PDB file of C-alpha atoms in Angstrom:
ATOM      1  CA  MET A   1       0.000   0.000   0.000  1.00  0.00           C
ATOM      2  CA  ASN A   2       1.898   3.064  -1.294  1.00  0.00           C
ATOM      3  CA  MET A   3       0.340   5.721   0.934  1.00  0.00           C
ATOM      4  CA  ARG A   4       1.651   8.127   3.521  1.00  0.00           C
ATOM      5  CA  ILE A   5       0.580   7.614   7.125  1.00  0.00           C
ATOM      6  CA  GLU A   6      -1.423  10.867   6.952  1.00  0.00           C
ATOM      7  CA  ALA A   7      -3.409   9.574   3.980  1.00  0.00           C
ATOM      8  CA  ARG A   8      -4.192   6.308   5.783  1.00  0.00           C
ATOM      9  CA  PHE A   9      -5.223   8.286   8.843  1.00  0.00           C
ATOM     10  CA  GLY A  10      -7.452  10.487   6.691  1.00  0.00           C
ATOM     11  CA  PHE A  11      -9.076   7.459   5.086  1.00  0.00           C
ATOM     12  CA  LEU A  12      -9.839   5.824   8.414  1.00  0.00           C
ATOM     13  CA  GLY A  13     -11.213   9.131   9.654  1.00  0.00           C
ATOM     14  CA  MET A  14     -13.384   9.527   6.555  1.00  0.00           C
ATOM     15  CA  LEU A  15     -15.083   6.226   7.369  1.00  0.00           C
ATOM     16  CA  ASN A  16     -16.595   7.844  10.468  1.00  0.00           C
ATOM     17  CA  PHE A  17     -18.354  10.515   8.403  1.00  0.00           C
ATOM     18  CA  CYS A  18     -19.644   8.549   5.415  1.00  0.00           C
ATOM     19  CA  ASP A  19     -23.361   7.825   5.212  1.00  0.00           C
ATOM     20  CA  ASP A  20     -24.525   4.230   5.412  1.00  0.00           C
ATOM     21  CA  GLY A  21     -23.858   3.791   1.710  1.00  0.00           C
ATOM     22  CA  GLY A  22     -20.175   4.638   2.133  1.00  0.00           C
ATOM     23  CA  ASN A  23     -20.519   8.059   0.508  1.00  0.00           C
ATOM     24  CA  HIS A  24     -19.015  11.400   1.514  1.00  0.00           C
ATOM     25  CA  PRO A  25     -19.166  14.882  -0.087  1.00  0.00           C
ATOM     26  CA  ALA A  26     -16.116  15.474  -2.301  1.00  0.00           C
ATOM     27  CA  SER A  27     -14.937  18.445  -0.270  1.00  0.00           C
ATOM     28  CA  SER A  28     -11.467  18.569   1.237  1.00  0.00           C
ATOM     29  CA  ARG A  29     -12.648  21.498   3.366  1.00  0.00           C
ATOM     30  CA  THR A  30     -15.324  19.339   4.975  1.00  0.00           C
ATOM     31  CA  LEU A  31     -12.946  16.417   5.475  1.00  0.00           C
ATOM     32  CA  LYS A  32     -10.405  18.694   7.138  1.00  0.00           C
ATOM     33  CA  ALA A  33     -13.035  20.016   9.557  1.00  0.00           C
ATOM     34  CA  GLU A  34     -14.098  16.479  10.393  1.00  0.00           C
ATOM     35  CA  VAL A  35     -10.782  14.627  10.667  1.00  0.00           C
ATOM     36  CA  PHE A  36      -8.028  17.253  10.952  1.00  0.00           C
ATOM     37  CA  PRO A  37      -9.675  20.216  12.737  1.00  0.00           C
ATOM     38  CA  SER A  38      -6.626  21.153  14.840  1.00  0.00           C
ATOM     39  CA  ASP A  39      -3.844  19.969  12.567  1.00  0.00           C
ATOM     40  CA  ASP A  40      -1.526  22.217  10.564  1.00  0.00           C
ATOM     41  CA  LEU A  41      -2.921  21.085   7.219  1.00  0.00           C
ATOM     42  CA  SER A  42      -4.489  23.230   4.524  1.00  0.00           C
ATOM     43  CA  THR A  43      -7.444  22.125   2.427  1.00  0.00           C
ATOM     44  CA  ALA A  44      -4.930  21.652  -0.405  1.00  0.00           C
ATOM     45  CA  ASP A  45      -2.889  19.327   1.799  1.00  0.00           C
ATOM     46  CA  VAL A  46      -5.998  17.318   2.638  1.00  0.00           C
ATOM     47  CA  GLN A  47      -6.911  17.145  -1.052  1.00  0.00           C
ATOM     48  CA  MET A  48      -3.477  15.648  -1.751  1.00  0.00           C
ATOM     49  CA  LEU A  49      -4.206  12.971   0.833  1.00  0.00           C
ATOM     50  CA  VAL A  50      -7.502  12.231  -0.908  1.00  0.00           C
ATOM     51  CA  ASP A  51      -5.655  12.040  -4.223  1.00  0.00           C
ATOM     52  CA  GLU A  52      -3.544   9.249  -2.716  1.00  0.00           C
ATOM     53  CA  MET A  53      -6.718   7.409  -1.695  1.00  0.00           C
ATOM     54  CA  LEU A  54      -8.085   7.829  -5.227  1.00  0.00           C
ATOM     55  CA  ALA A  55      -4.835   6.606  -6.765  1.00  0.00           C
ATOM     56  CA  GLN A  56      -4.917   3.480  -4.583  1.00  0.00           C
ATOM     57  CA  GLY A  57      -8.552   2.760  -5.437  1.00  0.00           C
ATOM     58  CA  LEU A  58      -9.699   3.079  -1.835  1.00  0.00           C
ATOM     59  CA  VAL A  59     -12.237   5.711  -2.850  1.00  0.00           C
ATOM     60  CA  VAL A  60     -13.727   6.736  -6.175  1.00  0.00           C
ATOM     61  CA  GLU A  61     -15.302  10.021  -7.160  1.00  0.00           C
ATOM     62  CA  TYR A  62     -18.724  10.279  -8.762  1.00  0.00           C
ATOM     63  CA  ALA A  63     -21.221  12.990  -9.623  1.00  0.00           C
ATOM     64  CA  ALA A  64     -24.914  13.137  -8.771  1.00  0.00           C
ATOM     65  CA  SER A  65     -27.463  15.956  -8.803  1.00  0.00           C
ATOM     66  CA  GLY A  66     -24.827  18.487  -9.833  1.00  0.00           C
ATOM     67  CA  LYS A  67     -22.481  17.654  -6.950  1.00  0.00           C
ATOM     68  CA  THR A  68     -19.506  15.341  -6.523  1.00  0.00           C
ATOM     69  CA  TYR A  69     -18.998  12.680  -3.867  1.00  0.00           C
ATOM     70  CA  TRP A  70     -16.395  10.163  -2.716  1.00  0.00           C
ATOM     71  CA  HIS A  71     -17.419   6.521  -2.363  1.00  0.00           C
ATOM     72  CA  VAL A  72     -15.457   4.062  -0.212  1.00  0.00           C
ATOM     73  CA  THR A  73     -14.919   1.077  -2.498  1.00  0.00           C
ATOM     74  CA  GLY A  74     -14.636  -1.440   0.342  1.00  0.00           C
ATOM     75  CA  TRP A  75     -17.869  -0.389   2.027  1.00  0.00           C
ATOM     76  CA  HIS A  76     -19.440  -3.808   1.442  1.00  0.00           C
ATOM     77  CA  HIS A  77     -17.479  -4.975   4.497  1.00  0.00           C
ATOM     78  CA  GLN A  78     -19.693  -2.850   6.748  1.00  0.00           C
ATOM     79  CA  ARG A  79     -22.668  -4.435   8.540  1.00  0.00           C
ATOM     80  CA  ILE A  80     -25.518  -1.955   9.080  1.00  0.00           C
ATOM     81  CA  ASP A  81     -28.903  -3.111  10.370  1.00  0.00           C
ATOM     82  CA  ARG A  82     -30.960  -0.060   9.494  1.00  0.00           C
ATOM     83  CA  PRO A  83     -29.027   1.955   6.925  1.00  0.00           C
ATOM     84  CA  THR A  84     -29.834   5.562   6.182  1.00  0.00           C
ATOM     85  CA  PHE A  85     -28.591   7.284   3.054  1.00  0.00           C
ATOM     86  CA  LYS A  86     -27.770  10.963   3.310  1.00  0.00           C
ATOM     87  CA  HIS A  87     -26.142  11.307  -0.097  1.00  0.00           C
ATOM     88  CA  PRO A  88     -27.078  10.064  -3.598  1.00  0.00           C
ATOM     89  CA  PRO A  89     -26.054   6.410  -3.995  1.00  0.00           C
ATOM     90  CA  PHE A  90     -22.891   5.425  -5.814  1.00  0.00           C
ATOM     91  CA  PRO A  91     -23.938   4.062  -9.231  1.00  0.00           C
ATOM     92  CA  GLY A  92     -21.239   1.387  -9.465  1.00  0.00           C
ATOM     93  CA  ASN A  93     -20.745  -1.958  -7.783  1.00  0.00           C
ATOM     94  CA  SER A  94     -17.928  -2.098  -5.270  1.00  0.00           C
ATOM     95  CA  THR A  95     -18.053  -5.857  -4.601  1.00  0.00           C
ATOM     96  CA  GLY A  96     -14.566  -7.295  -4.363  1.00  0.00           C
ATOM     97  CA  ALA A  97     -12.832  -3.972  -3.758  1.00  0.00           C
ATOM     98  CA  ARG A  98     -10.117  -3.707  -1.187  1.00  0.00           C
ATOM     99  CA  ASN A  99     -10.651  -2.454   2.338  1.00  0.00           C
ATOM    100  CA  LEU A 100      -7.866  -0.538   3.998  1.00  0.00           C
ATOM    101  CA  LEU A 101      -9.091  -1.606   7.415  1.00  0.00           C
ATOM    102  CA  ASP A 102      -7.997  -5.141   6.557  1.00  0.00           C
ATOM    103  CA  GLU A 103      -4.519  -3.957   5.602  1.00  0.00           C
ATOM    104  CA  ALA A 104      -3.919  -1.216   8.147  1.00  0.00           C
ATOM    105  CA  SER A 105      -1.477  -2.051  10.887  1.00  0.00           C
ATOM    106  CA  PRO A 106      -2.462  -1.826  14.581  1.00  0.00           C
ATOM    107  CA  THR A 107      -0.277   1.274  14.771  1.00  0.00           C
ATOM    108  CA  ILE A 108      -2.368   3.041  12.149  1.00  0.00           C
ATOM    109  CA  ARG A 109      -5.595   1.932  13.795  1.00  0.00           C
ATOM    110  CA  ARG A 110      -4.392   3.392  17.099  1.00  0.00           C
ATOM    111  CA  ALA A 111      -3.644   6.679  15.333  1.00  0.00           C
ATOM    112  CA  LEU A 112      -7.351   7.453  15.376  1.00  0.00           C
ATOM    113  CA  VAL A 113      -7.304   7.726  19.147  1.00  0.00           C
ATOM    114  CA  GLU A 114      -3.875   9.281  19.584  1.00  0.00           C
ATOM    115  CA  SER A 115      -3.140  12.952  19.985  1.00  0.00           C
ATOM    116  CA  SER A 116      -3.725  15.136  16.964  1.00  0.00           C
ATOM    117  CA  SER A 117      -2.136  18.325  18.308  1.00  0.00           C
ATOM    118  CA  SER A 118       0.943  19.496  20.135  1.00  0.00           C
ATOM    119  CA  GLU A 119      -1.143  19.777  23.268  1.00  0.00           C
ATOM    120  CA  GLY A 120      -1.739  16.050  23.272  1.00  0.00           C
ATOM    121  CA  ARG A 121      -5.510  16.130  22.932  1.00  0.00           C
ATOM    122  CA  VAL A 122      -7.135  12.849  21.998  1.00  0.00           C
ATOM    123  CA  LEU A 123      -8.657  12.913  18.543  1.00  0.00           C
ATOM    124  CA  ASP A 124     -12.298  11.904  18.453  1.00  0.00           C
ATOM    125  CA  PRO A 125     -13.514  12.607  14.913  1.00  0.00           C
ATOM    126  CA  VAL A 126     -17.155  12.869  15.938  1.00  0.00           C
ATOM    127  CA  ARG A 127     -16.588  15.327  18.777  1.00  0.00           C
ATOM    128  CA  GLU A 128     -13.794  17.227  17.034  1.00  0.00           C
ATOM    129  CA  GLY A 129     -16.142  18.068  14.174  1.00  0.00           C
ATOM    130  CA  LYS A 130     -18.160  20.188  16.621  1.00  0.00           C
ATOM    131  CA  GLY A 131     -15.414  22.260  18.169  1.00  0.00           C
ATOM    132  CA  GLU A 132     -14.393  25.880  18.077  1.00  0.00           C
ATOM    133  CA  GLU A 133     -14.254  25.977  14.272  1.00  0.00           C
ATOM    134  CA  GLY A 134     -17.280  24.557  14.043  1.00  0.00           C
ATOM    135  CA  ARG A 135     -20.210  24.520  14.187  1.00  0.00           C
ATOM    136  CA  GLY A 136     -20.760  20.785  13.800  1.00  0.00           C
ATOM    137  CA  VAL A 137     -20.331  18.629  10.772  1.00  0.00           C
ATOM    138  CA  GLU A 138     -23.830  19.312   9.455  1.00  0.00           C
ATOM    139  CA  GLU A 139     -23.190  23.053   9.402  1.00  0.00           C
ATOM    140  CA  VAL A 140     -19.755  22.621   7.847  1.00  0.00           C
ATOM    141  CA  GLU A 141     -21.233  20.634   4.992  1.00  0.00           C
ATOM    142  CA  GLY A 142     -24.050  23.134   4.576  1.00  0.00           C
ATOM    143  CA  ALA A 143     -21.638  26.038   4.378  1.00  0.00           C
ATOM    144  CA  ASN A 144     -19.395  24.187   1.989  1.00  0.00           C
ATOM    145  CA  SER A 145     -22.212  23.475  -0.438  1.00  0.00           C
ATOM    146  CA  ALA A 146     -22.236  27.191  -1.236  1.00  0.00           C
ATOM    147  CA  ALA A 147     -18.567  28.070  -0.733  1.00  0.00           C
ATOM    148  CA  ALA A 148     -16.579  24.885  -1.281  1.00  0.00           C
ATOM    149  CA  GLU A 149     -13.634  24.867  -3.625  1.00  0.00           C
ATOM    150  CA  PRO A 150     -14.452  23.585  -7.119  1.00  0.00           C
ATOM    151  CA  SER A 151     -14.136  19.856  -7.548  1.00  0.00           C
ATOM    152  CA  ALA A 152     -13.023  18.453 -10.898  1.00  0.00           C
ATOM    153  CA  PRO A 153     -13.108  14.739 -11.681  1.00  0.00           C
ATOM    154  CA  ALA A 154     -10.064  12.971 -10.277  1.00  0.00           C
ATOM    155  CA  ASP A 155      -8.687  12.076 -13.708  1.00  0.00           C
ATOM    156  CA  SER A 156      -9.498  15.330 -15.514  1.00  0.00           C
ATOM    157  CA  CYS A 157      -6.049  16.917 -15.171  1.00  0.00           C
ATOM    158  CA  PRO A 158      -4.377  16.951 -18.641  1.00  0.00           C
ATOM    159  CA  HIS A 159      -0.883  16.121 -17.411  1.00  0.00           C
ATOM    160  CA  GLN A 160       0.740  15.594 -20.803  1.00  0.00           C
ATOM    161  CA  GLN A 161      -0.650  18.796 -22.287  1.00  0.00           C
ATOM    162  CA  ILE A 162       0.553  20.850 -19.329  1.00  0.00           C
ATOM    163  CA  ILE A 163       4.000  19.236 -19.600  1.00  0.00           C
ATOM    164  CA  GLU A 164       4.097  20.124 -23.302  1.00  0.00           C
ATOM    165  CA  LEU A 165       3.131  23.726 -22.509  1.00  0.00           C
ATOM    166  CA  PHE A 166       5.890  23.872 -19.888  1.00  0.00           C
ATOM    167  CA  HIS A 167       8.470  22.705 -22.445  1.00  0.00           C
ATOM    168  CA  GLU A 168       7.137  25.086 -25.101  1.00  0.00           C
ATOM    169  CA  VAL A 169       6.980  28.255 -22.991  1.00  0.00           C
ATOM    170  CA  LEU A 170      10.040  27.530 -20.825  1.00  0.00           C
ATOM    171  CA  PRO A 171      12.478  25.714 -23.144  1.00  0.00           C
ATOM    172  CA  ALA A 172      15.487  26.484 -20.930  1.00  0.00           C
ATOM    173  CA  ALA A 173      13.928  24.888 -17.852  1.00  0.00           C
ATOM    174  CA  ARG A 174      14.719  21.335 -16.792  1.00  0.00           C
ATOM    175  CA  ARG A 175      12.806  18.966 -19.055  1.00  0.00           C
ATOM    176  CA  VAL A 176      10.359  16.469 -17.599  1.00  0.00           C
ATOM    177  CA  ARG A 177      11.657  12.937 -18.181  1.00  0.00           C
ATOM    178  CA  GLU A 178       9.867  10.985 -15.454  1.00  0.00           C
ATOM    179  CA  TRP A 179       6.309  11.879 -14.429  1.00  0.00           C
ATOM    180  CA  THR A 180       6.119   9.958 -11.176  1.00  0.00           C
ATOM    181  CA  PRO A 181       2.947   9.331  -9.137  1.00  0.00           C
ATOM    182  CA  ALA A 182       4.083  11.969  -6.619  1.00  0.00           C
ATOM    183  CA  ARG A 183       4.477  14.555  -9.386  1.00  0.00           C
ATOM    184  CA  GLN A 184       1.130  13.575 -10.889  1.00  0.00           C
ATOM    185  CA  GLN A 185      -0.465  14.025  -7.478  1.00  0.00           C
ATOM    186  CA  ALA A 186       1.023  17.504  -7.015  1.00  0.00           C
ATOM    187  CA  LEU A 187      -0.066  18.757 -10.448  1.00  0.00           C
ATOM    188  CA  ARG A 188      -3.535  17.243 -10.019  1.00  0.00           C
ATOM    189  CA  ALA A 189      -3.899  19.028  -6.685  1.00  0.00           C
ATOM    190  CA  ARG A 190      -2.923  22.402  -8.178  1.00  0.00           C
ATOM    191  CA  TRP A 191      -5.327  21.821 -11.086  1.00  0.00           C
ATOM    192  CA  ARG A 192      -8.207  21.050  -8.732  1.00  0.00           C
ATOM    193  CA  GLU A 193      -7.617  23.859  -6.219  1.00  0.00           C
ATOM    194  CA  LYS A 194      -9.277  26.610  -8.254  1.00  0.00           C
ATOM    195  CA  ALA A 195     -11.684  26.610 -11.181  1.00  0.00           C
ATOM    196  CA  GLU A 196      -9.542  29.118 -13.069  1.00  0.00           C
ATOM    197  CA  ARG A 197      -6.654  26.629 -13.102  1.00  0.00           C
ATOM    198  CA  GLN A 198      -8.789  23.970 -14.770  1.00  0.00           C
ATOM    199  CA  ASN A 199      -7.993  25.555 -18.099  1.00  0.00           C
ATOM    200  CA  LEU A 200      -4.907  25.151 -20.292  1.00  0.00           C
ATOM    201  CA  ASP A 201      -4.921  28.864 -21.094  1.00  0.00           C
ATOM    202  CA  TRP A 202      -4.292  29.600 -17.413  1.00  0.00           C
ATOM    203  CA  TRP A 203      -1.237  27.354 -17.421  1.00  0.00           C
ATOM    204  CA  ARG A 204       0.104  28.925 -20.631  1.00  0.00           C
ATOM    205  CA  LYS A 205      -0.214  32.388 -19.093  1.00  0.00           C
ATOM    206  CA  PHE A 206       1.271  31.162 -15.818  1.00  0.00           C
ATOM    207  CA  PHE A 207       4.320  29.696 -17.564  1.00  0.00           C
ATOM    208  CA  GLY A 208       4.607  32.912 -19.576  1.00  0.00           C
ATOM    209  CA  TYR A 209       4.611  34.906 -16.350  1.00  0.00           C
ATOM    210  CA  VAL A 210       7.312  32.614 -14.965  1.00  0.00           C
ATOM    211  CA  SER A 211       9.414  33.096 -18.134  1.00  0.00           C
ATOM    212  CA  ALA A 212       9.651  36.833 -17.371  1.00  0.00           C
ATOM    213  CA  SER A 213      11.404  36.183 -14.053  1.00  0.00           C
ATOM    214  CA  ASP A 214      15.171  36.440 -14.401  1.00  0.00           C
ATOM    215  CA  PHE A 215      15.703  34.553 -11.157  1.00  0.00           C
ATOM    216  CA  LEU A 216      13.422  31.626 -11.940  1.00  0.00           C
ATOM    217  CA  CYS A 217      14.872  31.276 -15.421  1.00  0.00           C
ATOM    218  CA  GLY A 218      18.471  31.353 -14.170  1.00  0.00           C
ATOM    219  CA  ARG A 219      19.371  34.666 -15.801  1.00  0.00           C
ATOM    220  CA  THR A 220      20.544  36.377 -12.628  1.00  0.00           C
ATOM    221  CA  LYS A 221      24.129  36.106 -11.431  1.00  0.00           C
ATOM    222  CA  PRO A 222      24.158  33.745  -8.450  1.00  0.00           C
ATOM    223  CA  THR A 223      25.974  34.483  -5.217  1.00  0.00           C
ATOM    224  CA  PRO A 224      29.521  33.086  -5.012  1.00  0.00           C
ATOM    225  CA  GLY A 225      29.548  29.337  -4.579  1.00  0.00           C
ATOM    226  CA  ARG A 226      25.997  28.833  -5.786  1.00  0.00           C
ATOM    227  CA  LYS A 227      24.552  27.805  -9.140  1.00  0.00           C
ATOM    228  CA  PRO A 228      21.781  29.625 -11.025  1.00  0.00           C
ATOM    229  CA  PHE A 229      18.282  28.533 -10.094  1.00  0.00           C
ATOM    230  CA  ASP A 230      17.289  25.293 -11.841  1.00  0.00           C
ATOM    231  CA  LEU A 231      13.593  25.589 -12.671  1.00  0.00           C
ATOM    232  CA  SER A 232      11.465  22.436 -12.945  1.00  0.00           C
ATOM    233  CA  LEU A 233       7.770  21.698 -13.333  1.00  0.00           C
ATOM    234  CA  ASP A 234       7.603  19.689 -10.117  1.00  0.00           C
ATOM    235  CA  TRP A 235       9.045  22.710  -8.230  1.00  0.00           C
ATOM    236  CA  LEU A 236       6.294  24.926  -9.658  1.00  0.00           C
ATOM    237  CA  CYS A 237       3.643  22.359  -8.737  1.00  0.00           C
ATOM    238  CA  LYS A 238       4.441  22.487  -5.042  1.00  0.00           C
ATOM    239  CA  SER A 239       1.727  24.483  -3.336  1.00  0.00           C
ATOM    240  CA  GLU A 240       3.973  26.912  -1.467  1.00  0.00           C
ATOM    241  CA  ASN A 241       6.089  27.618  -4.557  1.00  0.00           C
ATOM    242  CA  LEU A 242       3.158  28.234  -6.884  1.00  0.00           C
ATOM    243  CA  VAL A 243       1.611  30.621  -4.362  1.00  0.00           C
ATOM    244  CA  LYS A 244       4.866  32.596  -4.033  1.00  0.00           C
ATOM    245  CA  VAL A 245       5.184  32.853  -7.816  1.00  0.00           C
ATOM    246  CA  VAL A 246       1.585  34.021  -8.251  1.00  0.00           C
ATOM    247  CA  GLU A 247       2.022  36.564  -5.465  1.00  0.00           C
ATOM    248  CA  GLY A 248       4.976  38.123  -7.321  1.00  0.00           C
ATOM    249  CA  ALA A 249       7.804  36.957  -5.060  1.00  0.00           C
ATOM    250  CA  TYR A 250      10.082  36.344  -8.047  1.00  0.00           C
ATOM    251  CA  GLU A 251       9.310  39.336 -10.207  1.00  0.00           C
ATOM    252  CA  ASN A 252      12.335  41.269 -11.470  1.00  0.00           C
TER     253      ASN A 252
END
């Protein structure tokens, strides 16, 4: 199972907030409020954890009634006497899918009841969802329905086209030779964060903006003992770096 411990933790936490059909709103903001209310994670960080779950097939994304949801593929393992369904049902059949609970180590299971903050508070996903931030999970979901970040299908990011634009607009930058799962995950997260980024024109303009920066393109004289900056697409796809670029931190 090629997943970080945080992603496994997030998956196990998500199970507590799915309806009885194994469905959860596709909102990283909601999931953060439910599972990571006191942790130093942004909604973008949480979305990257979900992307790992999607890549491993632990959850799938589907659309219904104009909204998107996550479905836990191994939900058939659950035994519910009187199920109630809060969200539209998943249209597929998950029989035979894997269940992380079967694979998770005792250490990961215990993570759900270990401290989630530097103060050593015990994490209870149900109670934590109704803390200071909150308002309760129901209210969080209600607020997010109007103000949640846009959610594109998990496989909608045109990786190859963005790579080709990067090579075209920034020919002097380091060329992409290996597009690893980690790099795919980072670019997918940046693509999904804002609706305006779900457009190839935005990426062309963004790379054009980057090309005007002498520092990013290695045209400035480096300090003694250092090499010019070596620009790469995976560097630009890191959340903190993209934000600094957009905010003008590297303008001439």
